[in-house]
Each structure stands twice: as C-alpha cells, then as structure tokens.
CSV table of C-alpha atoms in Angstrom, one decimal:
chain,number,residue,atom,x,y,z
A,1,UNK,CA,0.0,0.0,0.0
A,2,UNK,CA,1.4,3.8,-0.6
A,3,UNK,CA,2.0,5.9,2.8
A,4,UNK,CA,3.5,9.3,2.8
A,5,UNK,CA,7.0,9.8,4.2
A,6,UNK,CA,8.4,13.1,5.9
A,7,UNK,CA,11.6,14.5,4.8
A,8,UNK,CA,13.4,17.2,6.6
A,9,UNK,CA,16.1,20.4,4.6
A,10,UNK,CA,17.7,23.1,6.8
A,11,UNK,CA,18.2,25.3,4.5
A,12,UNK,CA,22.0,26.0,4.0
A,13,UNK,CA,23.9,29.1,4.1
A,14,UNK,CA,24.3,28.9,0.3
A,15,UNK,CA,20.8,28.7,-0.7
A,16,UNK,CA,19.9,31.7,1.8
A,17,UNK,CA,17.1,34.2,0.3
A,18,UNK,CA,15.8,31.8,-2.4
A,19,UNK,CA,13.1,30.6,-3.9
A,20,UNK,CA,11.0,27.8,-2.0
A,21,UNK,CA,10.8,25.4,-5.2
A,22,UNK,CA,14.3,25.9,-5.7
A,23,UNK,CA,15.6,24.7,-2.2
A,24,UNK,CA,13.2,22.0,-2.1
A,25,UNK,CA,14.5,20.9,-5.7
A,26,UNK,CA,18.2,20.2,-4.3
A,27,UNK,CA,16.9,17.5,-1.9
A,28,UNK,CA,17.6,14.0,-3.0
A,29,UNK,CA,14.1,12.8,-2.3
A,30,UNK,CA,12.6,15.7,-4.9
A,31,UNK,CA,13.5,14.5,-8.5
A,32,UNK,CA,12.8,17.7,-10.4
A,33,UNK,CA,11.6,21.8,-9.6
A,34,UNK,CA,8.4,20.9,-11.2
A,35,UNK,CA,7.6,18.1,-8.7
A,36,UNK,CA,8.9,20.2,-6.0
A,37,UNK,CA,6.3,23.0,-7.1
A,38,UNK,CA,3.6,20.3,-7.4
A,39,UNK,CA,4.3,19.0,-3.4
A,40,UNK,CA,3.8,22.7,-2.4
A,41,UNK,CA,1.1,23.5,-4.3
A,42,UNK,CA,-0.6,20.6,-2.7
A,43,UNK,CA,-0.1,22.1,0.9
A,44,UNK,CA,2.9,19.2,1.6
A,45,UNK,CA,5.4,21.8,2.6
A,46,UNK,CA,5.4,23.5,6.4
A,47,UNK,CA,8.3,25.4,7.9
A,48,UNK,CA,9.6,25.9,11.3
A,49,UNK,CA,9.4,28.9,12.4
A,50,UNK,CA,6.0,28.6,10.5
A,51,UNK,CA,5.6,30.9,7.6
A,52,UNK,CA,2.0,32.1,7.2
A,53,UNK,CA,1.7,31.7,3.5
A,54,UNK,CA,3.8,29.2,1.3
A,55,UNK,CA,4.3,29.4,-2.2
A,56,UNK,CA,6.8,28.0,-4.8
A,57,UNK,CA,8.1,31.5,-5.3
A,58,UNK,CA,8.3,32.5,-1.4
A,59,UNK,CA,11.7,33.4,-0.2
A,60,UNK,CA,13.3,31.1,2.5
A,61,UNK,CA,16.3,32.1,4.7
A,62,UNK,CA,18.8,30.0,5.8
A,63,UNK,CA,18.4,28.1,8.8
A,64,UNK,CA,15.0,27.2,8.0
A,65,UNK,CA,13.7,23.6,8.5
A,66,UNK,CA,11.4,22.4,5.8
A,67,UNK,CA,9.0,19.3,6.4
A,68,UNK,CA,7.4,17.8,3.4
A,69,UNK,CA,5.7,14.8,2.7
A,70,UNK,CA,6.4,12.7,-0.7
A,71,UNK,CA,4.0,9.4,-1.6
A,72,UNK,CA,5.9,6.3,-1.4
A,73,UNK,CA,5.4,3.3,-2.6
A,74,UNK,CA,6.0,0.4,-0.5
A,75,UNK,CA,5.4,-2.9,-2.4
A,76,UNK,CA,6.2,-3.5,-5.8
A,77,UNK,CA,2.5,-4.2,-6.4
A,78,UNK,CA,1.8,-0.8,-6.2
A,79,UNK,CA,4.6,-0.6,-9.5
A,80,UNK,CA,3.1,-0.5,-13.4
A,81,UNK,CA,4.6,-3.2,-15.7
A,82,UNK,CA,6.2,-1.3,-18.7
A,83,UNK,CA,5.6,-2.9,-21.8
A,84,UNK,CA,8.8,-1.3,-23.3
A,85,UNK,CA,10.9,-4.0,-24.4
A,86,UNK,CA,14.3,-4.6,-22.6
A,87,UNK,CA,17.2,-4.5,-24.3
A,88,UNK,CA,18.4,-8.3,-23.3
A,89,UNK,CA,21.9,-9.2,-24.2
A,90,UNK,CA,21.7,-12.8,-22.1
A,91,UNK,CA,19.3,-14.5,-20.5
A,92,UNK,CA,18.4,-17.7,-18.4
A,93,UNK,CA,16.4,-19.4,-15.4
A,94,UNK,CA,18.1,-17.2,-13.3
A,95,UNK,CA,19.0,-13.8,-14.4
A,96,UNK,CA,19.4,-11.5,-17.4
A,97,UNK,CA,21.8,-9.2,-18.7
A,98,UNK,CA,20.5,-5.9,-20.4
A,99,UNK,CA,21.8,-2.9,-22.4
A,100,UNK,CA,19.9,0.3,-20.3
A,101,UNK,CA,19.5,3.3,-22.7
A,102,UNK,CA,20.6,6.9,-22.4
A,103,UNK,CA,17.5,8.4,-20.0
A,104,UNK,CA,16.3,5.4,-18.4
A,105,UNK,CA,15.9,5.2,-14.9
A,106,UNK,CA,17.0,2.0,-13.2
A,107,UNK,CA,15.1,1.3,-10.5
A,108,UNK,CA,11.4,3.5,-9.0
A,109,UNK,CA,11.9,6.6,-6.9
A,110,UNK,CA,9.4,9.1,-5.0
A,111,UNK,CA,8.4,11.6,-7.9
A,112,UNK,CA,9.2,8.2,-10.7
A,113,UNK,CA,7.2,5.4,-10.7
A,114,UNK,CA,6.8,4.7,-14.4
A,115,UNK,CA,8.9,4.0,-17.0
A,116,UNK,CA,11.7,2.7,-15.2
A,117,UNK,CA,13.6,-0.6,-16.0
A,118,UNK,CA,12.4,-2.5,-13.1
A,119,UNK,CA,8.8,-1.3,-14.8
A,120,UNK,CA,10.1,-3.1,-17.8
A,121,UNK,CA,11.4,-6.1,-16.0
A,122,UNK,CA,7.8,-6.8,-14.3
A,123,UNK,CA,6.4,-7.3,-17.5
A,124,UNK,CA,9.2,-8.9,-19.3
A,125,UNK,CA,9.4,-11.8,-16.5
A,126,UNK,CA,6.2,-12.7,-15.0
A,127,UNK,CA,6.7,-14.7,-11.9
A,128,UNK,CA,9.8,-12.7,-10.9
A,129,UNK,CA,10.8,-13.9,-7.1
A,130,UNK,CA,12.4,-10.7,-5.1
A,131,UNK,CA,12.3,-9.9,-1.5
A,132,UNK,CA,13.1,-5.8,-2.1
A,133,UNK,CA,9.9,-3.8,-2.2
A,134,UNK,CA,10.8,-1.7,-4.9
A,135,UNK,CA,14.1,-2.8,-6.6
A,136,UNK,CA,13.5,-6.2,-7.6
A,137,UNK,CA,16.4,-8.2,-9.4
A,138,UNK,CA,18.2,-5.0,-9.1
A,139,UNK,CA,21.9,-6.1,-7.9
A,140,UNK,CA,23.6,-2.7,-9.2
A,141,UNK,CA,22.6,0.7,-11.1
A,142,UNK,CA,23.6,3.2,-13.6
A,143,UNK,CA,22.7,6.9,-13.8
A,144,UNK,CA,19.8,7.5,-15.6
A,145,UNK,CA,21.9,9.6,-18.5
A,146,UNK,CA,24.4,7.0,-18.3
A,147,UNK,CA,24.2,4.0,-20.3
A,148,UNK,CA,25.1,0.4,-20.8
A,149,UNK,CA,25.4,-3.1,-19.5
A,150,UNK,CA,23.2,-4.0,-16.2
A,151,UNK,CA,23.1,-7.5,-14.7
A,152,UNK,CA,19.2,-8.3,-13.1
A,153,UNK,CA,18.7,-11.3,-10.8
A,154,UNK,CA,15.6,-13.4,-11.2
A,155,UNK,CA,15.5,-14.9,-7.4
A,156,UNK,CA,16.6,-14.0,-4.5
A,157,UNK,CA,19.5,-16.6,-4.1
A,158,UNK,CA,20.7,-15.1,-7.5
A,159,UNK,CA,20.7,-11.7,-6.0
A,160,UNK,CA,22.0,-12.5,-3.2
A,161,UNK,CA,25.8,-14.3,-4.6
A,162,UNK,CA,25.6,-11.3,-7.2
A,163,UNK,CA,25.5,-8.3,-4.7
A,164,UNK,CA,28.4,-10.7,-2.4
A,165,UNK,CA,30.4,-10.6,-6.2
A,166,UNK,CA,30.0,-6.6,-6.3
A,167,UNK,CA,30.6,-6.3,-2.2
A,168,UNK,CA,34.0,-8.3,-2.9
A,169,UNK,CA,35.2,-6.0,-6.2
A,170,UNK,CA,35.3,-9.3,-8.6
A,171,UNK,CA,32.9,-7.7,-10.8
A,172,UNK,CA,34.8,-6.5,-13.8
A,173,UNK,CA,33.4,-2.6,-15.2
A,174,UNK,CA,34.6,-1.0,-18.1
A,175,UNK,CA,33.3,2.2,-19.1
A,176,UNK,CA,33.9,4.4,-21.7
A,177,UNK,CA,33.9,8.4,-21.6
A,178,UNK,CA,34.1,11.6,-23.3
A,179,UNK,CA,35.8,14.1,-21.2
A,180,UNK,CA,37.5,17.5,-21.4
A,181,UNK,CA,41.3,17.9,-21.4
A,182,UNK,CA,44.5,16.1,-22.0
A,183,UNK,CA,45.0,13.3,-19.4
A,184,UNK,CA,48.5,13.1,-18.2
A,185,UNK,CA,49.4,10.7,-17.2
A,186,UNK,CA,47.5,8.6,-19.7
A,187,UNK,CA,46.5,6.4,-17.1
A,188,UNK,CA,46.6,6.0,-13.4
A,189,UNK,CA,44.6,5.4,-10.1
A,190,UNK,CA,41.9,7.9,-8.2
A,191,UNK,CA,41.6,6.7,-4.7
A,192,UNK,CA,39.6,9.2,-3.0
A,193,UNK,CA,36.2,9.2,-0.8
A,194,UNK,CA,32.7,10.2,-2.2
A,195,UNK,CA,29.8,10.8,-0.1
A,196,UNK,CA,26.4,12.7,-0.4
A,197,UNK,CA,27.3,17.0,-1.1
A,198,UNK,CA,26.7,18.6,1.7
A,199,UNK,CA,25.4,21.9,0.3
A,200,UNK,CA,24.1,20.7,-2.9
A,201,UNK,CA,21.7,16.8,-2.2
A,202,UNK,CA,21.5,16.3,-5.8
A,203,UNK,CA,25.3,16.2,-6.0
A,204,UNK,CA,28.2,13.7,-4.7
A,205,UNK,CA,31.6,14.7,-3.9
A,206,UNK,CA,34.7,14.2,-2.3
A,207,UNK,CA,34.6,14.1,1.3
A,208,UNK,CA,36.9,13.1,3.9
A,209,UNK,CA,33.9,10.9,5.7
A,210,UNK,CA,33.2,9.1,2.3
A,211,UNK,CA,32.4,5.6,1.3
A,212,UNK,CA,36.1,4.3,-0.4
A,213,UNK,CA,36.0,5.0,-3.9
A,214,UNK,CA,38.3,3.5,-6.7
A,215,UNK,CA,38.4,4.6,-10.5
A,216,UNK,CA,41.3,3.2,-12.7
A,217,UNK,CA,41.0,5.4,-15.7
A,218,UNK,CA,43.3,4.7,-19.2
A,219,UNK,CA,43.3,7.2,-22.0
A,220,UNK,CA,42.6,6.0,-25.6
A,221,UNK,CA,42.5,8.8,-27.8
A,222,UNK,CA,42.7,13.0,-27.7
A,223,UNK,CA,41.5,15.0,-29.8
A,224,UNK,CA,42.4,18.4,-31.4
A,225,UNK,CA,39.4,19.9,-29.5
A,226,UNK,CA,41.1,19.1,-26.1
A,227,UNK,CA,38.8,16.3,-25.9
A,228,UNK,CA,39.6,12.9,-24.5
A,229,UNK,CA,38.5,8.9,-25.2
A,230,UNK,CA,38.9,7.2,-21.7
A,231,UNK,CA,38.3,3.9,-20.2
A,232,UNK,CA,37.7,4.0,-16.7
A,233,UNK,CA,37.3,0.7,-15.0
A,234,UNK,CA,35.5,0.6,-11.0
A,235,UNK,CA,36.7,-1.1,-8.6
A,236,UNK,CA,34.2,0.1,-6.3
A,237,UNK,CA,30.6,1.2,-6.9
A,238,UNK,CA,29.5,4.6,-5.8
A,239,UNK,CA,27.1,7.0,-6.7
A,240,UNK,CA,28.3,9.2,-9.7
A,241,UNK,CA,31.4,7.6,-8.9
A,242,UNK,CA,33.3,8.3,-12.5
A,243,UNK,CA,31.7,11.5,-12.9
A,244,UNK,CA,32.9,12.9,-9.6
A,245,UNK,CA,37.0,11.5,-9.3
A,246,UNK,CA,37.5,12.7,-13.5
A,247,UNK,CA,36.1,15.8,-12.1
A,248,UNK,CA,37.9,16.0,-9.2
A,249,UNK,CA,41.6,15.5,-11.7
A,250,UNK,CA,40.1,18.6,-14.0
A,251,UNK,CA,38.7,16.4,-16.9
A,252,UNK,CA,34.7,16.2,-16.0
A,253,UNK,CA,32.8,14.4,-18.2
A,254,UNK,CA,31.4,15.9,-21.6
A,255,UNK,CA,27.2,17.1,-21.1
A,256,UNK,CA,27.4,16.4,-17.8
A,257,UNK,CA,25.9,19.6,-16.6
A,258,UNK,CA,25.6,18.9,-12.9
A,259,UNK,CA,29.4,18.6,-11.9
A,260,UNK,CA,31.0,21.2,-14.6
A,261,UNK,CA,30.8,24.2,-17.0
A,262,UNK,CA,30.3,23.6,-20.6
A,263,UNK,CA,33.2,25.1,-22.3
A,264,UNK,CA,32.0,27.7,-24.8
A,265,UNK,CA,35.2,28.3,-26.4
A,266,UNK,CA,36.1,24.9,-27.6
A,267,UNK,CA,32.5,24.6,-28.6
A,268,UNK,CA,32.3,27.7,-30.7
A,269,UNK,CA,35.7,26.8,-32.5
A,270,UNK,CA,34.5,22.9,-33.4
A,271,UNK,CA,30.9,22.9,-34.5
A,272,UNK,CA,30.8,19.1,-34.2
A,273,UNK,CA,30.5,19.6,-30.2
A,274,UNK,CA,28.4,22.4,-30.4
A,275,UNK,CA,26.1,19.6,-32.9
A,276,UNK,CA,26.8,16.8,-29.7
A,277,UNK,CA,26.2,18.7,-26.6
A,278,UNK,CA,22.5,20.3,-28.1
A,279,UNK,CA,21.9,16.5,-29.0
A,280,UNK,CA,22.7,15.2,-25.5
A,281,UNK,CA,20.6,15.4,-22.5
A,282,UNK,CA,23.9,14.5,-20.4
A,283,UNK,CA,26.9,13.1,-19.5
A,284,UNK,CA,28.9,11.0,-22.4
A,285,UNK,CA,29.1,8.1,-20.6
A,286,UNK,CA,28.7,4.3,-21.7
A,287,UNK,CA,28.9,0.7,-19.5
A,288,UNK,CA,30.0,-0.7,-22.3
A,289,UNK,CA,31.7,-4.4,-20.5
A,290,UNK,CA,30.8,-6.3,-17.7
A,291,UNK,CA,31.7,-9.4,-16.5
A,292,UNK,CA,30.7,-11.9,-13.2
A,293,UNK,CA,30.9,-15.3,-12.1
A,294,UNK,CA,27.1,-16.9,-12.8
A,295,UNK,CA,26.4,-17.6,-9.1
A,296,UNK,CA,24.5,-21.2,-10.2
A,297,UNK,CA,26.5,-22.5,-12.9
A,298,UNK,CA,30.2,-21.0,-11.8
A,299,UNK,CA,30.8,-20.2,-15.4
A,300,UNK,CA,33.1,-16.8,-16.3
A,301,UNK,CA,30.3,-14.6,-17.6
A,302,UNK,CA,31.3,-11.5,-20.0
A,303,UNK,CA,29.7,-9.0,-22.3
A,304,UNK,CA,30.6,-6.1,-24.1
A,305,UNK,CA,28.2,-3.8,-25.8
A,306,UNK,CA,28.4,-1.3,-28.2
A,307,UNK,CA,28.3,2.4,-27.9
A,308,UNK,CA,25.4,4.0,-28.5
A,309,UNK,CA,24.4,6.2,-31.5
A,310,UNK,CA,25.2,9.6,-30.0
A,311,UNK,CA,28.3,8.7,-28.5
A,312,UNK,CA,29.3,6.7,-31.8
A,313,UNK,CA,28.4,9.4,-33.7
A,314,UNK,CA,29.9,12.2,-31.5
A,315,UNK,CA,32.9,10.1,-31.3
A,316,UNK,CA,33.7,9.3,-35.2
A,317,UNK,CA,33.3,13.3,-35.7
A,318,UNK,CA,36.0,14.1,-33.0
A,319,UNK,CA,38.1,11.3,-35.2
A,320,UNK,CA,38.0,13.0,-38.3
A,321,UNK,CA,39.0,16.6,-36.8
C-alpha cells in the first residue's frame, strides 16, 4: 500500500534568500523543480518557524527547516509493468543481462514510478521472485543519463551471490567516456572518498567521511578539441562515482551539466561539439563491459556492448578533426 513519508532540509547558508521550489528541488528525495512545485502547491510543505503563506516562489532564509511529505510506494504491487521492451543481451532461469538506454531510470523513486527498468522487468518476466519492495532483481545501477550493461537477478539466491560478487570488487566494469582535457598521465589510479554533497543533495563529492571509492581510468585517444577517449574501470561502486574522481583530476565528463561548465570556447571553435552537446541530455558516458561469475553454474560470464548512436556518432566526428 502507498503511505507518505516526511523528509526534513535546513536550508543552508548557500541557498539563503531563495526561492522555495528551488531549495526544495536540491533534496535527493525531490527529482525535479516541477515536482517540488507540485508537493507545495498541494499544501505538503510546512516550515519551522512557520511561515503564514507558502508558495513556490516565497523566499526562504537560511536556517530554516522544511518538512514535506512525498508518496511512497512500498510494495512492488503498487509498481506498473512497462511494456517497453528490454534491451536483453543474455538470459536464463536465473538472471538477465540488459543494455539500459541513455534516459532510463534503473530502478522507482518518490516523484518516478513509471517507465523505469524494473517497470520493464515486471512485464518482461512474470513470476519474478524478489524480496526488495521496490528494486527487484536490481543487484547494481547506472545513472539514468548513463548507459550500458546491467546484470538483473531473477531470485533471490541469485541476487543474493551477485551483490556478495560486487561487495568483494570481482565484478569487472569497463566504461567508456568523453571528457575534457588532455590526461597526463594517460592512465593512473583515483583513490579518493565520495559521499552525499553537503550543500548541494543532488550532487556527490569528495569528502573526507566518504564511502572508499576507486576509478582506474586509461586514455585511448585525444583529440584536437582538447577532448579525450577514456576507459575508466571501477573497482568500487558509488554513486556518480566516474563523474565525480574525472572531475575531481580537472577532466569532467562531456554534457554532464551537474558537476562542470560547458566550455564555450572549444564549442564555438569545433561545431561538431556544439552539434553533440545540443543533441545530449547529459553526460557521455557508456557501461560498455561487464563481467561476473554466474552464481549457479560457476561459469566466467562476460559481455561487451556497443556504444550507443550519439556517442558513436559524436565520437567518429572528434576522429575525423
């Protein structure tokens, strides 16, 4: 059954003086400005001190605590079957392998209950067996403007050896990326911690109290444009994880809007980005290998998959500067 759960946001020194859908917007729980306007339109919003009148336009000071209530599904029987077909690259008895597009979210959220890939995956396999209320078969995620290989358990002695896999690193990642600058060296370690912003709740970053984060990035091609190819393969999982440690070295990841600056110059001077970027609706970046141990059969399991058509085509312009 649905029940509405309370979220709390003191309003930061940084945000001080702005606009109430705004604020509310940066929490992790609130997926966009227009769902944040909807919740307070709906009277779901209250502040303490209390403000007589709240609108998504009223000015909020810092300091202030916002309480607001978002509707949250608790059983995946509550959750829509998708008919959208998944893009399966393997499948058996007890688990699948599929190739998530560019602007598909993984798994259901407050604010995003449709069209997600677990959505797909209740249609696609009918008597799925999961003991998660609302990720089931979900071992690991991408970004929603991230795509590429996912691996989906079908029961929950599959999901469970799979997420032990991931927990002990033996999961092999490649990715491939689009990012600004000349890498030197051309290939090396980041080792640094990322945990949840502390100003900004959509964001990650590095932080001293993170979860240990590992990226071993290699370049493969750069471009006249000050453009690089990269591989980056995880060791460890986290959230935004590639986005955040290229950033962190100075070479953030082409369209990806949240972490960096678009760089004009470079765009005005090589129309083939300018083409890309107005194309994209984020970051250039692709899961494109993945490889486990199939947790019944003990067999090496490993699939590669191809770039897709943006990226390719972005890609073979940047090669012909």
């Amino acid at each position: 059954m649905n029940a509405d759960k309370v979220f709390c946001l003191q309003v930061p020194k940084e945000l001080n003086k702005k606009r109430l859908d705004f604020i509310l917007a940066t929490h992790h729980a609130v997926p966009s400005r227009a769902e944040a306007q909807r919740i307070i339109m709906e009277g779901k919003v209250a502040t303490k001190p209390p403000l007589a009148k709240v609108q998504p336009k009223t000015v909020i000071a810092s300091g202030v605590y916002l309480y607001f209530s978002l509707r949250e599904i608790k059983t995946i029987d509550n959750l829509v079957p998708d008919n959208t077909p998944l893009a399966v690259v393997y499948e058996d008895s007890h688990l699948l392998v599929v190739n998530k597009p560019q602007g598909t979210v993984v798994h259901p959220a407050p604010g995003n209950y449709e069209n997600t890939v677990v959505n797909q995956l209740l249609h696609h396999c009918q008597n799925l067996e999961s003991d998660t209320v609302i990720r089931p078969g979900i071992v690991h995620r991408i970004d929603k403007e991230t795509s590429g290989l996912l691996v989906i358990a079908k029961n929950t002695k599959t999901h469970g050896a799979l997420v032990e896999q991931f927990a002990a690193h033996t999961v092999q990642r490649e990715y491939r990326a689009l990012v600004w600058g000349k890498l030197a060296p051309l290939k090396g370690t980041i080792n640094k911690p990322i945990g949840r912003h502390k100003q900004n709740r959509q964001k990650q970053a590095i932080i001293q109290e993170g979860k240990q984060a590992i990226t071993h990035y290699k370049l493969i091609q750069t471009f006249p444009c000050l453009v690089s190819y990269v591989a980056c393969q995880l060791e460890t999982g986290r959230t935004h994880q590639i986005r955040v440690h290229m950033h962190s070295i100075g070479h953030g990841l082409l369209g990806d809007t949240l972490y960096m600056q678009t760089k004009q110059a470079m765009i005005q001077k090589y129309p083939c980005l300018q083409t890309g970027l107005q194309k994209a609706t984020g970051q250039f970046l692709h899961a494109k290998t993945l490889g486990f141990t199939h947790p019944m059969t003990g067999e090496n399991m490993y699939f590669t998959s191809e770039l897709p058509t943006l990226f390719s085509a972005l890609l073979t312009q940047l090669q012909q500067i």
